[in-house]
Tab-separated table of C-alpha atoms in Angstrom:
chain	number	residue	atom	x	y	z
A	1	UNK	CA	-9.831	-14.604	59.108
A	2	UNK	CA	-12.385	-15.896	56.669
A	3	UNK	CA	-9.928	-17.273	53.815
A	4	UNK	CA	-12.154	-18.302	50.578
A	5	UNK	CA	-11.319	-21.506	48.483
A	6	UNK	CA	-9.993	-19.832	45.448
A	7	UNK	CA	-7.150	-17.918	47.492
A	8	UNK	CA	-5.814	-21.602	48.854
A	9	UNK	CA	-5.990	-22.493	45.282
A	10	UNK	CA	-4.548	-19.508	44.145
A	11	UNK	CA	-1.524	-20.147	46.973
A	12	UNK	CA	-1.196	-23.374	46.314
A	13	UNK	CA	-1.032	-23.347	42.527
A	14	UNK	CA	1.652	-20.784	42.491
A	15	UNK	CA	3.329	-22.592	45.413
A	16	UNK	CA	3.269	-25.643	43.223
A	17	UNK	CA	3.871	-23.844	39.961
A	18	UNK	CA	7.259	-21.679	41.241
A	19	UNK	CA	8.490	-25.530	42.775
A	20	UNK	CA	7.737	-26.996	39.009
A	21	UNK	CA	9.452	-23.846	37.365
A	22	UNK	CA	12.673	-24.417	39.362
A	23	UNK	CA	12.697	-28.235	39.048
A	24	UNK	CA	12.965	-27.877	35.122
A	25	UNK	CA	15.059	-25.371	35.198
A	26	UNK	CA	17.821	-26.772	37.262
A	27	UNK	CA	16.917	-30.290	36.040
A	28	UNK	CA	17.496	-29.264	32.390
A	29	UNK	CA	20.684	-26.822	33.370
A	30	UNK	CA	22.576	-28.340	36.549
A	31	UNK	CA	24.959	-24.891	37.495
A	32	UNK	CA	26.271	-23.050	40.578
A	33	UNK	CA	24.283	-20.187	40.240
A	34	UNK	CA	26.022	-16.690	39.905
A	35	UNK	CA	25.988	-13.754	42.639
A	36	UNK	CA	23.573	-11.769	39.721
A	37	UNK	CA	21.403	-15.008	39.155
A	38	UNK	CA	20.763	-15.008	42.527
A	39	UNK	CA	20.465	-11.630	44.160
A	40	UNK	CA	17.950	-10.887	41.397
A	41	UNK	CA	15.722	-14.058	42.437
A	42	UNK	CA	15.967	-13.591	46.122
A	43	UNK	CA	14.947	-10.135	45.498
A	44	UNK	CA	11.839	-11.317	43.418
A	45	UNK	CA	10.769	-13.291	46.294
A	46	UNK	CA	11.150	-10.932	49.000
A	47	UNK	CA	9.262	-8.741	46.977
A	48	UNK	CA	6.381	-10.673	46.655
A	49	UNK	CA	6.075	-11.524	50.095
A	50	UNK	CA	6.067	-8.251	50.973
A	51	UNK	CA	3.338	-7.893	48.386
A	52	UNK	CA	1.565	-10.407	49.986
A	53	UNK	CA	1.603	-8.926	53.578
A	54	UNK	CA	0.326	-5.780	52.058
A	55	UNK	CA	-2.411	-7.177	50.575
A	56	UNK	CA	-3.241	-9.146	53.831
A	57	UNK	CA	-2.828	-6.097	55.463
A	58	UNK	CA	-5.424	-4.079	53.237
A	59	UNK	CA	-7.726	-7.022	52.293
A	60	UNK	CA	-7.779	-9.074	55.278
A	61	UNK	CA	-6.902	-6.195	57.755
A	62	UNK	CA	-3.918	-5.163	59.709
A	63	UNK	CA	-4.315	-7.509	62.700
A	64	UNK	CA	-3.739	-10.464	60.263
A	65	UNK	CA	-1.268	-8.307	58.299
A	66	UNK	CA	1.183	-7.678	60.925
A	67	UNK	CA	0.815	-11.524	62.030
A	68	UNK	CA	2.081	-12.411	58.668
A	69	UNK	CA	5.000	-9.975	58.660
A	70	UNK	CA	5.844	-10.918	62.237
A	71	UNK	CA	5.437	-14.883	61.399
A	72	UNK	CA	7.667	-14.399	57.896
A	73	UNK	CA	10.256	-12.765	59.703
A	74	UNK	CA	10.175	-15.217	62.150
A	75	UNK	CA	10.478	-18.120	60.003
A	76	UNK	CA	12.938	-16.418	57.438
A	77	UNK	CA	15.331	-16.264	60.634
A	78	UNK	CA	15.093	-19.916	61.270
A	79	UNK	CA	15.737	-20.708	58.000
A	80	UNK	CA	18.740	-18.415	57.854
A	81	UNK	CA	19.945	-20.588	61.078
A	82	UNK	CA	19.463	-24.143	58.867
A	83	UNK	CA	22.165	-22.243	56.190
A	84	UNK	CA	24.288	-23.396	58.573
A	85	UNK	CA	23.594	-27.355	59.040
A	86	UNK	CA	22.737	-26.999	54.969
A	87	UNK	CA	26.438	-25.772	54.896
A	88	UNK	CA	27.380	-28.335	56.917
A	89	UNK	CA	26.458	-31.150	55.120
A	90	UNK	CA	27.403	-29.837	51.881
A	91	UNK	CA	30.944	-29.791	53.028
A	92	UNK	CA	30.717	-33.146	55.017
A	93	UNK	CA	29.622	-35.092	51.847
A	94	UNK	CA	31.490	-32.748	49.636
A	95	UNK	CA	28.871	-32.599	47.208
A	96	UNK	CA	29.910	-30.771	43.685
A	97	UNK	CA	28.937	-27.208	43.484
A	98	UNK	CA	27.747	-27.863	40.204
A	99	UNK	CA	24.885	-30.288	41.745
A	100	UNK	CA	24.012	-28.446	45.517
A	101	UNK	CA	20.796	-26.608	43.826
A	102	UNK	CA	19.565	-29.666	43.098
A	103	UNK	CA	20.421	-31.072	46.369
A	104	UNK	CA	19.145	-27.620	48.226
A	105	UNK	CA	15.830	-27.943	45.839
A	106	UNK	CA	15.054	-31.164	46.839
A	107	UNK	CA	15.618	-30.261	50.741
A	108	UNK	CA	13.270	-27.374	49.715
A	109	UNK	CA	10.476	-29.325	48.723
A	110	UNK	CA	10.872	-32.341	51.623
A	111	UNK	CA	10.377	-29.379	54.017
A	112	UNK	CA	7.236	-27.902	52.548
A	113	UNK	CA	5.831	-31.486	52.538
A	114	UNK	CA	7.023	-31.778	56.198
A	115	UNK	CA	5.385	-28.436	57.611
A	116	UNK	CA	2.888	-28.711	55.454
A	117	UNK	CA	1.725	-31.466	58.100
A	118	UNK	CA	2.993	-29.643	60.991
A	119	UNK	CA	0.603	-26.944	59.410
A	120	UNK	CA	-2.350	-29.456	59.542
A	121	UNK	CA	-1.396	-31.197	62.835
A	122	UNK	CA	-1.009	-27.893	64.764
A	123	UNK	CA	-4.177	-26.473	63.817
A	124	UNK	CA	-6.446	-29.649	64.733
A	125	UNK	CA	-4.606	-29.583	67.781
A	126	UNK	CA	-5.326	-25.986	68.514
A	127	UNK	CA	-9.294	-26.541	68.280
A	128	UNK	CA	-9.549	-29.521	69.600
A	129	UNK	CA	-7.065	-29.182	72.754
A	130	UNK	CA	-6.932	-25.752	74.167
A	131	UNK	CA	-3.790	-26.814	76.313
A	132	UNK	CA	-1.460	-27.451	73.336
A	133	UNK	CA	-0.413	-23.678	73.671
A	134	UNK	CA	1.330	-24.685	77.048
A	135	UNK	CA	3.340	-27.413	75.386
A	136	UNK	CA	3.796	-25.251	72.602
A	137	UNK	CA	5.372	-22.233	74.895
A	138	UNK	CA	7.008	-24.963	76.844
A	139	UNK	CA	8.757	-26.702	74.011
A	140	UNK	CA	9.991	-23.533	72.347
A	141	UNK	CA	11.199	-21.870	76.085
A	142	UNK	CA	13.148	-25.533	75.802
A	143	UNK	CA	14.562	-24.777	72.368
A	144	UNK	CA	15.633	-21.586	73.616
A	145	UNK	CA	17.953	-22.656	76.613
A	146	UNK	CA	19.137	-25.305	74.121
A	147	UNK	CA	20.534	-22.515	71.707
A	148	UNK	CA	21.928	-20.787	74.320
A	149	UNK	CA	23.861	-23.222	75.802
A	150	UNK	CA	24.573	-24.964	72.165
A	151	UNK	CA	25.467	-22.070	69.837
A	152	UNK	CA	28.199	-24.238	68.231
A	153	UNK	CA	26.887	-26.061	64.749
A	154	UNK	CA	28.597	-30.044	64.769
A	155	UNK	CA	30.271	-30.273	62.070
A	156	UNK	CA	29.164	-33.783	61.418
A	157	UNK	CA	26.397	-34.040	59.408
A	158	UNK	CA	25.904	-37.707	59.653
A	159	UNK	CA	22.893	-38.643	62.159
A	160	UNK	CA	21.880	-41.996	63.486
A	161	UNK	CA	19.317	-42.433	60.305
A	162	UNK	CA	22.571	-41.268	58.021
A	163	UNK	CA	24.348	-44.163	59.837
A	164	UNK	CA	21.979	-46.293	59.419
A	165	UNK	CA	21.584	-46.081	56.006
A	166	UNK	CA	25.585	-46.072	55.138
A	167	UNK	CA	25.417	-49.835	57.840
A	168	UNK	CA	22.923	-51.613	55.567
A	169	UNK	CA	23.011	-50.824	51.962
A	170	UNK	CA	25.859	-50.387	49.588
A	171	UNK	CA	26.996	-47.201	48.290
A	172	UNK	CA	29.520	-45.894	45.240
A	173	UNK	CA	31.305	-42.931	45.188
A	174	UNK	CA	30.485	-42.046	42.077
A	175	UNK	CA	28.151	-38.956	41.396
A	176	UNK	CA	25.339	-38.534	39.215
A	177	UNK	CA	23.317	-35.826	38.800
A	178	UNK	CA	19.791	-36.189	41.381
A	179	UNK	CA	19.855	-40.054	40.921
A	180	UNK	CA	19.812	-41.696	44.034
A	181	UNK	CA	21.052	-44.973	42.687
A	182	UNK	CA	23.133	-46.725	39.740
A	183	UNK	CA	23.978	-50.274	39.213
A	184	UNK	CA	27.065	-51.275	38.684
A	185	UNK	CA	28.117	-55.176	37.493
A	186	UNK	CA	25.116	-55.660	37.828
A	187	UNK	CA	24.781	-54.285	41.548
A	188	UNK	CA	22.081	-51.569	42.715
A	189	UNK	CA	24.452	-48.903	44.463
A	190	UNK	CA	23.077	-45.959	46.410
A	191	UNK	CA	25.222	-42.546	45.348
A	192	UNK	CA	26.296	-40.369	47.526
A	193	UNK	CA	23.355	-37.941	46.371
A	194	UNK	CA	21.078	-40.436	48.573
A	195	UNK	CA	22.803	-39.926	51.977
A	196	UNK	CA	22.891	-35.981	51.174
A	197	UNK	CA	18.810	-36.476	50.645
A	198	UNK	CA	18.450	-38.388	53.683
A	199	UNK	CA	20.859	-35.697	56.237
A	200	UNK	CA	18.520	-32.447	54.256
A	201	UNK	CA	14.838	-34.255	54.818
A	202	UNK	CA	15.658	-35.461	58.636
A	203	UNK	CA	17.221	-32.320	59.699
A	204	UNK	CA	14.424	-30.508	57.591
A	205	UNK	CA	12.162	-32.489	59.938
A	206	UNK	CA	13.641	-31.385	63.373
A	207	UNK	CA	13.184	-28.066	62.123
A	208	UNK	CA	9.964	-28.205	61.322
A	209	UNK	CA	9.225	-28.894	64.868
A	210	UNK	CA	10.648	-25.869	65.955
A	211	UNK	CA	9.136	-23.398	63.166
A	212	UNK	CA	5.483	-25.000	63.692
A	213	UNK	CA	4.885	-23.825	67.518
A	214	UNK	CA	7.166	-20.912	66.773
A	215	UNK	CA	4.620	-18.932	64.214
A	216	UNK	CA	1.557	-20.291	66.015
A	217	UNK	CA	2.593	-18.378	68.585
A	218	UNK	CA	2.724	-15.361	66.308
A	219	UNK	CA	-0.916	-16.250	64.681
A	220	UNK	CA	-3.133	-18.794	64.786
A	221	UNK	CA	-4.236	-18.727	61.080
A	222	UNK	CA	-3.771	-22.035	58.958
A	223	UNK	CA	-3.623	-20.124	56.371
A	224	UNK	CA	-0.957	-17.323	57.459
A	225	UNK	CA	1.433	-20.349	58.988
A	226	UNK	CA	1.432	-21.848	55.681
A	227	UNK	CA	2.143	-19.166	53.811
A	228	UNK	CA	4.766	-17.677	56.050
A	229	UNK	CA	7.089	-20.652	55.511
A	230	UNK	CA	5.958	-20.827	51.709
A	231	UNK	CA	7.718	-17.261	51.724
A	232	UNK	CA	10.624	-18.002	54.138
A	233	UNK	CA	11.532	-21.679	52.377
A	234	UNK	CA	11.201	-20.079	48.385
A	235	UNK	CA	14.380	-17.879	48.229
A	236	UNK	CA	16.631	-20.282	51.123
A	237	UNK	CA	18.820	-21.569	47.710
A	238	UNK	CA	19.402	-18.383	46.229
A	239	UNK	CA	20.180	-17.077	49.904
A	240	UNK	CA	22.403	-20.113	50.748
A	241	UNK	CA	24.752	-19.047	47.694
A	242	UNK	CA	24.663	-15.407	48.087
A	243	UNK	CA	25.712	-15.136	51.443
A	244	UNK	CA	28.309	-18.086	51.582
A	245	UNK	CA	30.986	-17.589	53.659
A	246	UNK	CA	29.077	-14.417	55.060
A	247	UNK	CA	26.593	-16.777	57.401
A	248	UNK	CA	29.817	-17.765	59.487
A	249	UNK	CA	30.237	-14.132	60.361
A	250	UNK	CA	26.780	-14.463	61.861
A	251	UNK	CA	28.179	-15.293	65.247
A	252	UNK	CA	24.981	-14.486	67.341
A	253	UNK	CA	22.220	-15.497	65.274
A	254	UNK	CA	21.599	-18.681	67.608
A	255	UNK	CA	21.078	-16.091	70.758
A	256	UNK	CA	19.240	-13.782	69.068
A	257	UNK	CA	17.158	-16.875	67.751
A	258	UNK	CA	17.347	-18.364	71.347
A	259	UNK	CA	16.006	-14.756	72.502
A	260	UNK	CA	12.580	-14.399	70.006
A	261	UNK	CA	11.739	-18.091	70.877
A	262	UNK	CA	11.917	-17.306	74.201
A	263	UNK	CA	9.636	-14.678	74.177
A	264	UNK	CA	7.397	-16.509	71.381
A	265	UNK	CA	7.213	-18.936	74.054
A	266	UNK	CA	6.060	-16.636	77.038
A	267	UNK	CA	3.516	-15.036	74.487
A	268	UNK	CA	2.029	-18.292	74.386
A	269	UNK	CA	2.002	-19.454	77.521
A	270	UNK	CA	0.046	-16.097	78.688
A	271	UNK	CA	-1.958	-16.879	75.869
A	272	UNK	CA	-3.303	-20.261	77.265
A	273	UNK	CA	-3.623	-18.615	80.680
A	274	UNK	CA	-5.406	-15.893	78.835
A	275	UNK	CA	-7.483	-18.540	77.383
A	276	UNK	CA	-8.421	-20.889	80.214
A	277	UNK	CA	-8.737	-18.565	82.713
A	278	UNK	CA	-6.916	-20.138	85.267
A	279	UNK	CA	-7.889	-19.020	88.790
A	280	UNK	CA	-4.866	-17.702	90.849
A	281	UNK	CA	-4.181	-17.193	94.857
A	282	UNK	CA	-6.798	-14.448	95.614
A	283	UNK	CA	-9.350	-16.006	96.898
A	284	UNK	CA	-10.182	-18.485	93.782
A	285	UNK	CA	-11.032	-15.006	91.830
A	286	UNK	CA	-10.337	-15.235	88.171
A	287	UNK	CA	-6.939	-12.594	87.545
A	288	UNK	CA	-7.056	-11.312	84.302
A	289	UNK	CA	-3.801	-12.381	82.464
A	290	UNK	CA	-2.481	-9.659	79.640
A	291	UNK	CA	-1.520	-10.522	76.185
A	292	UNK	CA	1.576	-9.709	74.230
A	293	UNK	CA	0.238	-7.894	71.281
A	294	UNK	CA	1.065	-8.457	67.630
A	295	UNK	CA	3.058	-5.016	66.809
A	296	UNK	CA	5.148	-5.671	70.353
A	297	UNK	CA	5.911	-9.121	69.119
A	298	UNK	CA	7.033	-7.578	65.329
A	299	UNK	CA	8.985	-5.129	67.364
A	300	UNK	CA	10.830	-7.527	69.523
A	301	UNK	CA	11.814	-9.650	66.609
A	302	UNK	CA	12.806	-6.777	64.032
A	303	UNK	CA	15.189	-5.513	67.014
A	304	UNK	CA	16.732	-8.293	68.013
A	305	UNK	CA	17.806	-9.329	64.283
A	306	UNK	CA	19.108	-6.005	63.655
A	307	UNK	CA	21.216	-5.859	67.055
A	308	UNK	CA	22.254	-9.637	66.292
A	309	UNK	CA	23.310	-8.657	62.712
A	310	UNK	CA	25.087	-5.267	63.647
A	311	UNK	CA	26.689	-7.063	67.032
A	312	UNK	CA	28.226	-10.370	64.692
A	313	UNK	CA	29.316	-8.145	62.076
A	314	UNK	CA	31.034	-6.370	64.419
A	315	UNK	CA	32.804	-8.949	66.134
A	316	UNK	CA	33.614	-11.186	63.308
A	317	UNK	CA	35.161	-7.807	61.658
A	318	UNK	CA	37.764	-6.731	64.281
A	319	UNK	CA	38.297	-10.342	64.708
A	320	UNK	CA	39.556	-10.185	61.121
A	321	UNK	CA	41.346	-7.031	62.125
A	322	UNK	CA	43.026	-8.192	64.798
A	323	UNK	CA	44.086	-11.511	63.196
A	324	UNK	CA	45.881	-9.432	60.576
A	325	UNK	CA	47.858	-8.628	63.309
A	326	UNK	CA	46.490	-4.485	63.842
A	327	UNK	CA	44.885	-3.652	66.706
A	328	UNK	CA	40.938	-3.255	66.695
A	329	UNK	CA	41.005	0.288	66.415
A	330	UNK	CA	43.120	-0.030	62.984
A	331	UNK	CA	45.627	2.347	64.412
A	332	UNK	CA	49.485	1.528	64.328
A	333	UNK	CA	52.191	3.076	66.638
A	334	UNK	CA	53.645	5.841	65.089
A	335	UNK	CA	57.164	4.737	65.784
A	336	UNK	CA	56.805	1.409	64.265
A	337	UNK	CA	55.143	2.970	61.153
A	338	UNK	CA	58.102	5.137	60.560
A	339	UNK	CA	60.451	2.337	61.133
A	340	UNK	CA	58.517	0.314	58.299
A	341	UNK	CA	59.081	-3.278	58.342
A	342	UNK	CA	61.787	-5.342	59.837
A	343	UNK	CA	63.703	-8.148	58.175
């Protein structure tokens, strides 16, 4: 994919320019955003990257165009997984409503930074070591069991670099805005607005080493990686308010997660074997190993999110039903609905 200078400078100065927009905006205006505000702004940005793929698709050719699809979708589902930890240590710290976008923007940002080096890393490593797509398949096969057998979220949001922090400085309780710091008689205090900065940009970071190898097993394009998690990250604050409560009906998103990574991870290890050639037991002769193509792996991960979706909706709804004390069908005995209720 022969991507000229002027459309990284193009991507990168609306990248840049969308991050400034929001920073003055909620800077200027700190506010929990309304269900309008944000439906209309998420919509905006799934627009355009839909836009984008298209033009990828027609410009670049449909190879590349259904990488990018495949590695948005991809991404956006990983980021609709963080919701959860971001929800998590929203309610741990019990940050204000009134100052989370600022808190979510900020998370926003450190993780751009942070794959934004992934991005880099990955692709030196990919042409200068051939057999980074085996530790690459390996890792996310790894992630995979790990969210099978882990589909419970902690609801602790305080790691060991949280802990560390709150065991050697001094912090008030007292809230203010983005500042990470006030003094006090005379005293330098971190706010609480500092630990919530420090749980968003570590966790940010662990998940950046699971989206990196994830999409570079959906394309190998710098260029596609990058902005595939430019797309996914831009509209996570609007989505983390419009679907509230709605993510914790989302019961199976860590095995349908668990289930594309898996097979992410396969496609890349057949990849390197693809690659390397690797002779196999017939006689030293060179077997020809097959690749997963693109439109199988958009397939794969379109179905699985829709069958995860439908299935946890499902559940978490005659859960609901059932806790209201009808049966899942919704059907009452017809004596006992003539009798009406008993006192």
């Amino acid at each position: 994919m022969n991507v000229s200078a002027l459309e990284w400078a193009i991507t990168l100065t609306v990248t840049i320019a969308i991050l400034l927009f929001d920073v003055v905006v909620i800077g200027r205006r700190p506010h929990e955003p309304s269900r309008r505000e944000t439906a209309t702004a998420l919509s905006i940005y799934i627009g355009l990257a839909v836009i984008f793929g298209l033009w990828t698709w027609f410009f670049h050719g449909s190879q590349y165009g259904l990488e990018f699809f495949a590695g948005w979708l991809t991404e956006y589902s990983l980021s609709v997984d963080n919701l959860f930890i971001f929800l998590i240590i929203m309610a741990s710290f019990k940050v204000p409503r009134i100052y989370q976008q600022q808190a979510l923007l900020v998370g926003i940002i450190l993780a751009l930074i942070f794959r934004g080096v992934f991005i880099a890393l990955g692709a030196v490593a990919i042409q200068q070591f051939s057999w980074v797509f085996y530790v690459f398949g390996a890792f996310l096969v790894y992630t995979a069991i790990k969210l099978v057998r882990d589909t419970e979220h902690d609801d602790d949001a305080e790691n060991s670099v949280v802990r560390f922090a709150r065991r050697h400085m001094k912090f008030t309780d007292r809230w203010d805005g983005l500042r990470l710091w006030v003094r006090e008689n005379g005293t330098r205090l971190m706010t609480p607005m500092f630990l919530v900065i420090v749980a968003l940009g570590t966790t940010d970071l662990l998940f950046a080493l699971d989206s990196i190898p994830a999409i570079y097993g959906l394309t190998q394009e710098p260029y596609l990686v990058f902005t595939a998690n430019v797309f996914a990250l831009m509209g996570l604050r609007q989505l983390y308010f419009l679907l509230g409560d709605l993510l914790k009906r989302l019961v199976y998103l860590s095995q349908g997660l668990a289930l594309i990574l898996a097979f992410i991870g396969v496609k890349l290890l057949l990849h390197a074997l693809h690659e390397n050639e690797l002779p196999f037991i017939n006689g030293g002769e060179h077997v020809p190993v097959p690749e997963i193509p693109t439109l199988l792996s958009l397939g794969v991960i379109v179905v699985t999110l829709l069958v995860t979706t439908a299935a946890s909706l499902y559940k978490t709804r005659v859960h609901d039903v059932r806790k209201n004390g009808e049966p899942a069908g919704g059907t009452q005995d017809p004596d006992e609905a003539q009798a009406g209720p008993t006192h």
